[in-house]
Coordinates of C-alpha atoms and ligand atoms in Angstrom, one line a residue:
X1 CA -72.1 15.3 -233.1
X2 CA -72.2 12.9 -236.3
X3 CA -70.2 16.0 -237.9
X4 CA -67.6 15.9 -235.4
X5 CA -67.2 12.2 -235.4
X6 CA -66.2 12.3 -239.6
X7 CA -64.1 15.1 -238.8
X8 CA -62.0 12.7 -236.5
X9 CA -62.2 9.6 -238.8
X10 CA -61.1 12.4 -241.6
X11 CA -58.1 13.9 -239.4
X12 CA -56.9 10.8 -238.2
X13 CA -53.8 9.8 -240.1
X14 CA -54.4 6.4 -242.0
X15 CA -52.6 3.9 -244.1
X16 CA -54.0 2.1 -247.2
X17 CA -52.8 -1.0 -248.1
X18 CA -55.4 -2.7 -250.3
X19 CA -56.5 -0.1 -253.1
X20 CA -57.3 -1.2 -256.6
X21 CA -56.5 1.6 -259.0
X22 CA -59.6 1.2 -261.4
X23 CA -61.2 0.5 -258.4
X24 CA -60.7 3.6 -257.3
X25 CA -62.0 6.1 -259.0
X26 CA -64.1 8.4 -257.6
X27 CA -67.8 9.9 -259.2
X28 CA -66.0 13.0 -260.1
X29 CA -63.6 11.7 -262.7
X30 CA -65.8 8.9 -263.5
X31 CA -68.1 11.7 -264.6
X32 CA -65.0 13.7 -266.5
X33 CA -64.0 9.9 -268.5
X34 CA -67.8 9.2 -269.4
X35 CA -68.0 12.4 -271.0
X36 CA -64.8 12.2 -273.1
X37 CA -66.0 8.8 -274.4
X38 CA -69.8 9.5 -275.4
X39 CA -69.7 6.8 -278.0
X40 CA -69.3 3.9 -275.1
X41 CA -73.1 5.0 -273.7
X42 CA -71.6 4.1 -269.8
X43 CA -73.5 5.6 -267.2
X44 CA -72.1 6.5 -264.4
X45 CA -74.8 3.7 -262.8
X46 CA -73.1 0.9 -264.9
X47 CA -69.6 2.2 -262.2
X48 CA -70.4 2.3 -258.8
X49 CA -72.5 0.4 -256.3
X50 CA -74.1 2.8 -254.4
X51 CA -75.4 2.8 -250.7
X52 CA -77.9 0.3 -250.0
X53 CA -77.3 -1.7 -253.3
X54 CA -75.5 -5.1 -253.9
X55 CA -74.5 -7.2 -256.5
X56 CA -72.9 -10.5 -256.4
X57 CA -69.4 -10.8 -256.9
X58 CA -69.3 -11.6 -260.4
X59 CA -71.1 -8.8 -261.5
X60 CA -68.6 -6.5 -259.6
X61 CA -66.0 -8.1 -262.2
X62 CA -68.1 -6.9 -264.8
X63 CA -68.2 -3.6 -263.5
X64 CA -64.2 -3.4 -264.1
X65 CA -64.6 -4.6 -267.5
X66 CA -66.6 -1.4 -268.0
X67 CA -64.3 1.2 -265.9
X68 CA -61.3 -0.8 -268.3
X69 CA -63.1 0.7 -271.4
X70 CA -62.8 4.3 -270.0
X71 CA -59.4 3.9 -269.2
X72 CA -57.5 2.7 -272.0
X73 CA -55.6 5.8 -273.3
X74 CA -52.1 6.8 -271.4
X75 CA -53.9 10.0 -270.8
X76 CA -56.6 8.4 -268.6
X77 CA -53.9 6.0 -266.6
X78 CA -51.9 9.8 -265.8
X79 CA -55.7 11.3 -264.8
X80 CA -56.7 8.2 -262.9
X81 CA -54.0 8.0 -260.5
X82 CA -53.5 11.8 -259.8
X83 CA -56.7 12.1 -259.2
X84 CA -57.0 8.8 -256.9
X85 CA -53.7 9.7 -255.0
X86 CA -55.1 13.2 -253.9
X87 CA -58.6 11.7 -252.9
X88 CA -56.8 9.5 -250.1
X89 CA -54.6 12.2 -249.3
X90 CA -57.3 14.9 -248.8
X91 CA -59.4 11.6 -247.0
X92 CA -56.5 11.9 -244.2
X93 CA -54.0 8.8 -245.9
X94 CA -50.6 9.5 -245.0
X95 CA -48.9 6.0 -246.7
X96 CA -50.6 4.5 -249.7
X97 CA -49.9 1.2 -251.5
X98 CA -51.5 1.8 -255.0
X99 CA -52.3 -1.9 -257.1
X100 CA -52.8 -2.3 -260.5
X101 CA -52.6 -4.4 -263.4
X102 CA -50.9 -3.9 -266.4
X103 CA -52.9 -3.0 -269.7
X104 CA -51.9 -3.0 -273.5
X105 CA -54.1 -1.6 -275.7
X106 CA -53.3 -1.9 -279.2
X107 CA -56.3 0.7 -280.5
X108 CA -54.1 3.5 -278.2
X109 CA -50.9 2.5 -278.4
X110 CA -50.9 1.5 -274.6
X111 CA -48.4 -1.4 -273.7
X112 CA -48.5 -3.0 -270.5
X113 CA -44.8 -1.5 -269.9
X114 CA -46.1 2.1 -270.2
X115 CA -49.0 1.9 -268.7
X116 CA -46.7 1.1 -265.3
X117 CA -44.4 4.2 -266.4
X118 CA -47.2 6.2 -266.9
X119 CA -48.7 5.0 -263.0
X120 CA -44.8 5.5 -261.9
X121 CA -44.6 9.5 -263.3
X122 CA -48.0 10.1 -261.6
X123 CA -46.9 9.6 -258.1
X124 CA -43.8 11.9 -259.0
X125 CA -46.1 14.3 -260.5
X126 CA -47.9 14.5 -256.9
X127 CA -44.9 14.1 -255.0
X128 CA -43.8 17.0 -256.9
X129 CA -47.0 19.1 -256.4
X130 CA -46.4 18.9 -252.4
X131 CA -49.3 16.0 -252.2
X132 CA -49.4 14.6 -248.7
X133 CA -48.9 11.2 -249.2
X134 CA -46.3 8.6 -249.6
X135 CA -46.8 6.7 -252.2
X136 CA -45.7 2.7 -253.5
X137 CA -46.7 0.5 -255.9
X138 CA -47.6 -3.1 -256.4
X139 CA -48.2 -4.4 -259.9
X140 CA -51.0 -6.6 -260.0
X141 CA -51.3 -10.4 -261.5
X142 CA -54.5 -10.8 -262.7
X143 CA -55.5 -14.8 -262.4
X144 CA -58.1 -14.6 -265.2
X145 CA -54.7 -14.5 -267.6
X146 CA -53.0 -17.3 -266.4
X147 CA -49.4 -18.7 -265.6
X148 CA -47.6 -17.0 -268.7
X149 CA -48.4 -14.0 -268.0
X150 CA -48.1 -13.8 -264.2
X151 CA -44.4 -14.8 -265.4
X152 CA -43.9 -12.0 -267.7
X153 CA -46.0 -9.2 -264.7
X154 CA -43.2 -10.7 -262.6
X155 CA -40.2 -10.0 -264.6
X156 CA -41.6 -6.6 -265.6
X157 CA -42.5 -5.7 -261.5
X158 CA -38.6 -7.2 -261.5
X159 CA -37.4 -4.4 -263.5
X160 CA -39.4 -1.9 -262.2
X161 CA -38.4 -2.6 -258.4
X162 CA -34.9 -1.7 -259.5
X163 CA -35.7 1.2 -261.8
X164 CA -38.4 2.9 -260.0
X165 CA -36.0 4.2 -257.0
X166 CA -37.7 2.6 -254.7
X167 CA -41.3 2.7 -255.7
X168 CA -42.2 -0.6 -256.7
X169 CA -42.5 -2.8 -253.7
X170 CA -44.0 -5.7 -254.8
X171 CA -47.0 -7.8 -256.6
X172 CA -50.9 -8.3 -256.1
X173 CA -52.4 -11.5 -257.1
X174 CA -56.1 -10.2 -257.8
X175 CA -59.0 -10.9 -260.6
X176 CA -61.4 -13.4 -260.9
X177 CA -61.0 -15.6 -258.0
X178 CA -63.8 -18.6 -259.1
X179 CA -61.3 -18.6 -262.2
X180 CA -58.1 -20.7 -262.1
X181 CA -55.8 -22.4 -259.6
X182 CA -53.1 -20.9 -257.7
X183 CA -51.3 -24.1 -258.1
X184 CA -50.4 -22.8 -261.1
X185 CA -49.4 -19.4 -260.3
X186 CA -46.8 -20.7 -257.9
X187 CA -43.5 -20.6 -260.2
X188 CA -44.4 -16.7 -261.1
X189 CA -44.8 -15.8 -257.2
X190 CA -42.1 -17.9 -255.8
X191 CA -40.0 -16.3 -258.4
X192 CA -41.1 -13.2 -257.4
X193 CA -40.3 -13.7 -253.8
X194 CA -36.8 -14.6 -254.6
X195 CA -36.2 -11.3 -255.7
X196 CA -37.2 -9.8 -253.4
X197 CA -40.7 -8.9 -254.1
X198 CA -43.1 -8.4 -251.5
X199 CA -46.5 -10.7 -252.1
X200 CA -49.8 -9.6 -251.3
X201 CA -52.5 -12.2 -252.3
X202 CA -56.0 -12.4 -252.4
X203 CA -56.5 -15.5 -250.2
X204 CA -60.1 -17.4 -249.2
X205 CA -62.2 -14.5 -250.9
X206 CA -65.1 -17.0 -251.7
X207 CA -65.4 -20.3 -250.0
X208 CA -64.4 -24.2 -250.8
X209 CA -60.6 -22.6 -251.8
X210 CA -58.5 -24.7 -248.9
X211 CA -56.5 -27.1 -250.8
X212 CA -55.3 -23.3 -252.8
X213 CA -55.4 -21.4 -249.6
X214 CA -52.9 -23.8 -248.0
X215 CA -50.7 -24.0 -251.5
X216 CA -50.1 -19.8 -251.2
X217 CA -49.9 -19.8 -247.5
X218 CA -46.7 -21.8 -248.2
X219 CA -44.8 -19.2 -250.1
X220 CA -45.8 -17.6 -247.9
X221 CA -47.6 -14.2 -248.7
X222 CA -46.4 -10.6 -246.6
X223 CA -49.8 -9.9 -246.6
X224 CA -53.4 -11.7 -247.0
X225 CA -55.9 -9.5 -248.6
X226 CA -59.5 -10.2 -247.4
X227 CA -58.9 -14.2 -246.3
X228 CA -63.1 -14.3 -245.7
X229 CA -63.1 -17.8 -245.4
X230 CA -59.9 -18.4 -243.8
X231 CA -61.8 -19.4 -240.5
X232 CA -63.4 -23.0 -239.3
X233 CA -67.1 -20.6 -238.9
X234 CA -67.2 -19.8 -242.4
X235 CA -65.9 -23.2 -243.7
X236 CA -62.3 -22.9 -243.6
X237 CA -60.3 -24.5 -241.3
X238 CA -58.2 -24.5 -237.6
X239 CA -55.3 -25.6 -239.6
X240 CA -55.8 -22.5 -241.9
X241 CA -55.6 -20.1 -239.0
X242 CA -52.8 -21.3 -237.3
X243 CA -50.6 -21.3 -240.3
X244 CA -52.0 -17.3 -240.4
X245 CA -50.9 -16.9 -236.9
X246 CA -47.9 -18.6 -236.9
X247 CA -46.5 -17.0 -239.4
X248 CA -48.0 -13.8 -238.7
X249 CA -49.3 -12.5 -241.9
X250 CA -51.7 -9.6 -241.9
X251 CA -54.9 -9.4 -243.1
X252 CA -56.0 -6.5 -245.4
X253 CA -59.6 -6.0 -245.0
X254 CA -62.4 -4.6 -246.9
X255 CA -65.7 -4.3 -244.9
X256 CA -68.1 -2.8 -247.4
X257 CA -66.2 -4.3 -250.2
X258 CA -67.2 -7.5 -248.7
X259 CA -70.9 -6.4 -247.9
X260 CA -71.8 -5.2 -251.5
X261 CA -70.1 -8.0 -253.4
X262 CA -72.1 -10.1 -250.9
X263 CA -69.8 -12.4 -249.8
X264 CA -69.6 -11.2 -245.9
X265 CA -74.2 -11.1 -244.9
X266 CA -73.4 -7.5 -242.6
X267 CA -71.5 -5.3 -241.3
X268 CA -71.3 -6.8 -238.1
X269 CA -70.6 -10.8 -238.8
X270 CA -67.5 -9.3 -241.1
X271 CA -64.3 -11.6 -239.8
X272 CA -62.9 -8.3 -238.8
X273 CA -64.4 -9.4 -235.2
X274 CA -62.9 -12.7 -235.2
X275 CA -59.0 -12.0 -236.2
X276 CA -59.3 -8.8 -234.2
X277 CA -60.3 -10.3 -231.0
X278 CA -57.5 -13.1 -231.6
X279 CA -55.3 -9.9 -231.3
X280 CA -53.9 -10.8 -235.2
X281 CA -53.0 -8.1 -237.3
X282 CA -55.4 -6.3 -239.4
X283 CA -55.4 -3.3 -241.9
X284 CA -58.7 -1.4 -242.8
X285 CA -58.7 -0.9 -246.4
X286 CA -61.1 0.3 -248.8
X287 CA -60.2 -2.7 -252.1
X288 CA -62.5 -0.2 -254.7
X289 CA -63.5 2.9 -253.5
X290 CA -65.3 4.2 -256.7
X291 CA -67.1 0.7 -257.5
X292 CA -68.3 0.6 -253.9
X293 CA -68.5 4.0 -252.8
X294 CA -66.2 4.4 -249.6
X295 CA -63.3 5.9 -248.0
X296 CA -61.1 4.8 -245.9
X297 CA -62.2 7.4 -243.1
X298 CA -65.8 5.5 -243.7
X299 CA -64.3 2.0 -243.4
X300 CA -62.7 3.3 -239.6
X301 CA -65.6 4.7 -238.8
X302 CA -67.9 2.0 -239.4
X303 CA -65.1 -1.0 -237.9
X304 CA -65.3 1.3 -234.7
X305 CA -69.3 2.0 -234.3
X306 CA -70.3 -1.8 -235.4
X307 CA -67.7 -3.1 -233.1
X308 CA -67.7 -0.7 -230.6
X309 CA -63.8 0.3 -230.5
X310 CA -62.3 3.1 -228.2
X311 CA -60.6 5.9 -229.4
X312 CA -57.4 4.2 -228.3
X313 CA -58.2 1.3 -230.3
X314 CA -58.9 3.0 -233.3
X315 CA -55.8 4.6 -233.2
X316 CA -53.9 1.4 -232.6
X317 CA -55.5 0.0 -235.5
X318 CA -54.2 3.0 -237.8
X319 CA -50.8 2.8 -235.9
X320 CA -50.4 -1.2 -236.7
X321 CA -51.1 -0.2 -240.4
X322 CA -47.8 1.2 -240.6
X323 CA -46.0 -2.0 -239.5
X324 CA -48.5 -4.1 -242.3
X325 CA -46.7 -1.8 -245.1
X326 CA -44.4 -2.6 -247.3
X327 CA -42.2 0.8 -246.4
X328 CA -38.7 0.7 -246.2
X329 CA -38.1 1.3 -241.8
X330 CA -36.9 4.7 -242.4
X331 CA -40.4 5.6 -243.9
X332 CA -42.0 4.0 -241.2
X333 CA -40.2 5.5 -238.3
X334 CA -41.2 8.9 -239.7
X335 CA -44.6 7.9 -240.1
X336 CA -44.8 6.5 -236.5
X337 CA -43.4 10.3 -235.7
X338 CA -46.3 11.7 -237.5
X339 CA -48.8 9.9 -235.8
X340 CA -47.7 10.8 -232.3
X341 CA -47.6 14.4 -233.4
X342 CA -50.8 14.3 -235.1
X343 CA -52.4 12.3 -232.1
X344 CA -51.1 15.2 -229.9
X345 CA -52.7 18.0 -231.7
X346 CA -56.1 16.4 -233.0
X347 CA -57.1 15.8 -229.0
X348 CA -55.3 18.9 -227.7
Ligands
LIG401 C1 -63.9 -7.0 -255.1 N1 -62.8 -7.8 -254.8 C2 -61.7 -8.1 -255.7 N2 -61.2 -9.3 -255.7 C3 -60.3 -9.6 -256.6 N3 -59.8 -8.8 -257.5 C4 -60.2 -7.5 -257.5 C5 -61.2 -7.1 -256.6 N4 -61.5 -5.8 -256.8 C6 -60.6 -5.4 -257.8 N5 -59.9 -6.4 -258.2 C7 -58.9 -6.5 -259.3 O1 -58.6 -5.2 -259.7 C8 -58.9 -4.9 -261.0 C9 -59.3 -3.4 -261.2 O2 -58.2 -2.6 -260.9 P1 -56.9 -2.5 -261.9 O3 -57.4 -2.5 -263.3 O4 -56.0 -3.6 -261.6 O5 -56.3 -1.1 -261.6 C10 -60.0 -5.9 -261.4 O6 -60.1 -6.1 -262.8 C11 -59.5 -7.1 -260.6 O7 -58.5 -7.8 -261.3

């Protein structure tokens, strides 16, 4: 019985919105980049948070600074993504939207504009290999580095959105959130907006954030990824919520994200319950499936046994995923095709 059910949550068509790409990686190539760097003495322990563990959110930052060593070479950015985009293909993702944030590394010769190239010429690589998966791009502002360079990650997300035929959609602003003040990050985002960037911001991910909260949800964002403590329960606000409904911005969220960087108490008081029964919409997502050991048909499975959803709503859920994405409308009408034919022959 517990067989068939993963099968379902496997075979059901999905969409990921929220993915982080070192965030991503899974034991398997972990394993592969620990061995090529023996000199760094990471265990694979020091990567992952594994089932029943927790840390607090600050130590999961640590944790990228670690994965960031193994990755510093062109070579690993090319293995790293191949490898990540044909995990969520094989885990049933039909439309991903990959995030990342640009790296130079002068010991390797790795600038932050090749390090996107070298992202960019791994999803052709899989689209050439027949991988079934559509694949975009957002290139990730990390707050830790403040308002100069969320300027320069604009302009170079700028060029990429025109060069990249398509692939670069728009622009994550991720990192650190105890550190800095979105205040500041407004030029670089309105900016971004202006031409024609899609935003997708971490909003309310730890608490006491409304005065920035309110700032971003004036750009505003297409997309709001975890928003925790967006809510008057958890400290946030009426105010906060209506501005969310009004203008209808969709919430990515990250259930076991949430639950092993401790900032949601379990499973079932995750804000999941609240936005869904206000009938707002919301995108499952997995945010770091290496660091926290998940999948995407793990994170539908345990929304639908913690809150009890039917099969219908389940499916309605992975449906209104396609909406949430940044695609261009022809990608999502064929992906709304899919999903009826799919629907049809996995309860046939
Ligand atoms: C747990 N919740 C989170 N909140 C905020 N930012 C997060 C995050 N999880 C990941 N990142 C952001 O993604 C980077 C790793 O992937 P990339 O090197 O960009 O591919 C982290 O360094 C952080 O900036």
């Amino acid at each position: 019985m517990q067989d068939e059910a993963d099968l379902f949550y496997r075979q059901l068509p999905k969409v990921e919105l929220h993915a982080h790409l070192n965030g991503s990686i899974s034991s398997a190539t972990m394993q592969r980049l620990v061995a090529q760097k023996p000199h760094l003495h990471i265990q694979h322990s020091m990567t992952a948070i594994n089932r029943g563990q927790r840390r607090t959110l600050d130590e999961c930052f640590q944790v990228f600074e670690v994965i960031h060593q193994l990755t510093d070479r062109v070579e690993d950015i090319f293995t790293v993504t191949t490898d990540v985009i044909k995990e969520f293909a094989s885990d049933g993702v039909k439309y991903l939207e990959l995030r990342s944030t640009p790296r130079e590394e002068k010991s390797t010769g790795l600038t932050k504009r090749k390090y996107v190239e070298t992202v960019l010429e791994a999803i052709k690589h899989c689209k050439q290999e027949g991988v079934d998966v559509e694949v975009r791009f957002l290139v990730a502002i990390d707050r830790r580095h403040g308002p100069e360079v969320a300027m320069e990650t604009v302009k170079m997300a700028e060029d990429f959105s025109v060069s990249s035929d398509g692939v670069v959609v728009g622009l994550d602003l991720s990192g650190d959130p105890t550190v800095g003040h979105g205040k500041d990050l407004i030029p670089s985002l309105q900016r971004a907006r202006n031409s024609g960037l899609k935003l997708a911001l971490h909003l309310a991910e730890v608490p006491s954030q409304q005065e920035e909260t309110q700032l971003l949800l004036s750009l505003p964002p297409d997309r709001i990824g975890h928003g925790t403590f967006l809510h008057p329960e958890v400290g946030g606000s009426q105010e906060l919520v209506d501005t969310v409904m009004k203008k209808c911005i969709p919430l990515e969220l990250c259930m076991t994200s949430n639950i092993k960087g401790q900032t949601v108490s379990s499973y079932d008081k995750h804000h999941f319950l609240y936005w869904n029964n206000l009938g707002h919409p919301c995108v499952l997502c997995t945010d770091d499936k290496g660091v926290f050991a998940t999948e995407l048909s793990q994170e539908y499975q345990l929304a639908a046994t913690t809150f009890n959803l039917s099969t219908a709503e389940v499916w309605a859920l992975s449906e209104q995923a396609i909406d949430c994405s940044f695609a261009p409308e022809s990608i999502k009408q064929d992906l709304r095709r899919r999903w009826a034919q799919l629907k049809r022959e996995i309860h046939s």
